[in-house]
Amino acid sequence: MAQNNKKSKQKRLLASIWILFILAIGLFGFMVYKQRDVVSEDLGFTTRFSYKTNANPDINALIITYLSAMASGDQDILKSCVTEPSKFDDMSVVQNQSKIITAYSNINCYTVQGIKKSDTIVYAVANISIVGIESTPLDMLGPFYIVDKNGEYLIYNGEISDSTQKYIDKAGKDKDIQELYQMVKKDEEEKAEKEPAFKEFLDRLND
């Protein structure tokens, strides 16, 4: 009889331990589930930067095509990239520039939403090849204002309204965008220190 009572107590003890174990697992699972929700919210509403990097392949392709055409002086391609092709009827400025900057490489697009949800502001950072210069310094190009015209992304090159211009100016003053400018400036200064010909080129530009 005593032995049976002992076995009964052992069974009750094991049952109690098992119940506590199940409750502990349930509590742990609930905590993990809640933590997952917190992480999801953080991912949804908090980002590292105010811009996105190479987020839209179509916009990237547009900017790469446009810059390649600028370097080569390809009038037809330039006209296909913008909202007002007639602005490239006179190619004298582009042709003069293409004699100095011959290529753009390693192009990265940093994008910010435009004043309309369908619009995009693009800041492009690229290495540029300059005639007579061995270095390929970084350059900050843009901002380009991209619009969605009948399902096709184009660079807006018409008259910009005051409200849109103010929006672009405000975006450009953002801390994250300014850090991009500083990154490019630092690269420029470092390369100028190493290559006298590039420093001379910059000095001529700044005169």
Short mmCIF file of N, CA and C in Angstrom, two decimals, residues 130-137 187-207:
data_model
loop_
_atom_site.label_atom_id
_atom_site.label_comp_id
_atom_site.label_asym_id
_atom_site.label_seq_id
_atom_site.Cartn_x
_atom_site.Cartn_y
_atom_site.Cartn_z
N ILE A 130 38.12 60.66 -67.49
CA ILE A 130 38.41 61.99 -68.00
C ILE A 130 39.63 61.91 -68.92
N VAL A 131 39.55 62.59 -70.04
CA VAL A 131 40.66 62.59 -71.01
C VAL A 131 41.94 63.11 -70.34
N GLY A 132 43.02 62.34 -70.46
CA GLY A 132 44.31 62.76 -69.92
C GLY A 132 44.48 62.50 -68.44
N ILE A 133 43.49 61.87 -67.80
CA ILE A 133 43.56 61.59 -66.36
C ILE A 133 43.52 60.08 -66.14
N GLU A 134 44.47 59.58 -65.36
CA GLU A 134 44.50 58.14 -65.09
C GLU A 134 43.43 57.73 -64.08
N SER A 135 43.20 58.57 -63.08
CA SER A 135 42.21 58.26 -62.05
C SER A 135 40.80 58.24 -62.64
N THR A 136 39.95 57.48 -62.00
CA THR A 136 38.52 57.50 -62.35
C THR A 136 37.74 57.90 -61.10
N PRO A 137 37.73 59.21 -60.79
CA PRO A 137 37.11 59.68 -59.55
C PRO A 137 35.60 59.50 -59.56
N ASP A 187 36.53 61.23 -51.98
CA ASP A 187 37.18 60.44 -53.02
C ASP A 187 37.92 61.34 -54.00
N GLU A 188 37.28 62.45 -54.35
CA GLU A 188 37.88 63.42 -55.27
C GLU A 188 39.18 63.98 -54.69
N GLU A 189 39.14 64.36 -53.42
CA GLU A 189 40.32 64.94 -52.77
C GLU A 189 41.46 63.93 -52.66
N GLU A 190 41.12 62.69 -52.33
CA GLU A 190 42.14 61.64 -52.21
C GLU A 190 42.82 61.37 -53.55
N LYS A 191 42.03 61.33 -54.61
CA LYS A 191 42.60 61.07 -55.93
C LYS A 191 43.42 62.27 -56.43
N ALA A 192 42.99 63.47 -56.06
CA ALA A 192 43.73 64.68 -56.46
C ALA A 192 45.10 64.73 -55.78
N GLU A 193 45.17 64.22 -54.56
CA GLU A 193 46.45 64.19 -53.84
C GLU A 193 47.43 63.23 -54.51
N LYS A 194 46.90 62.15 -55.07
CA LYS A 194 47.75 61.12 -55.66
C LYS A 194 48.13 61.42 -57.11
N GLU A 195 47.31 62.22 -57.79
CA GLU A 195 47.56 62.49 -59.21
C GLU A 195 47.55 63.99 -59.50
N PRO A 196 48.73 64.58 -59.70
CA PRO A 196 48.82 66.02 -59.96
C PRO A 196 48.00 66.48 -61.16
N ALA A 197 47.91 65.65 -62.19
CA ALA A 197 47.15 66.04 -63.39
C ALA A 197 45.67 66.22 -63.06
N PHE A 198 45.15 65.36 -62.18
CA PHE A 198 43.75 65.49 -61.79
C PHE A 198 43.54 66.72 -60.91
N LYS A 199 44.50 67.00 -60.04
CA LYS A 199 44.41 68.20 -59.20
C LYS A 199 44.40 69.45 -60.07
N GLU A 200 45.24 69.45 -61.09
CA GLU A 200 45.28 70.59 -62.01
C GLU A 200 43.95 70.73 -62.75
N PHE A 201 43.37 69.61 -63.13
CA PHE A 201 42.06 69.61 -63.80
C PHE A 201 41.00 70.24 -62.90
N LEU A 202 40.99 69.85 -61.62
CA LEU A 202 40.03 70.40 -60.67
C LEU A 202 40.25 71.89 -60.45
N ASP A 203 41.51 72.29 -60.38
CA ASP A 203 41.83 73.71 -60.18
C ASP A 203 41.32 74.55 -61.34
N ARG A 204 41.43 74.01 -62.56
CA ARG A 204 40.93 74.73 -63.74
C ARG A 204 39.40 74.86 -63.67
N LEU A 205 38.74 73.80 -63.21
CA LEU A 205 37.28 73.84 -63.09
C LEU A 205 36.83 74.88 -62.08
N ASN A 206 37.61 75.01 -61.00
CA ASN A 206 37.23 75.91 -59.92
C ASN A 206 37.63 77.36 -60.15
N ASP A 207 38.42 77.61 -61.18
CA ASP A 207 38.83 79.00 -61.49
C ASP A 207 37.66 79.83 -61.99
#
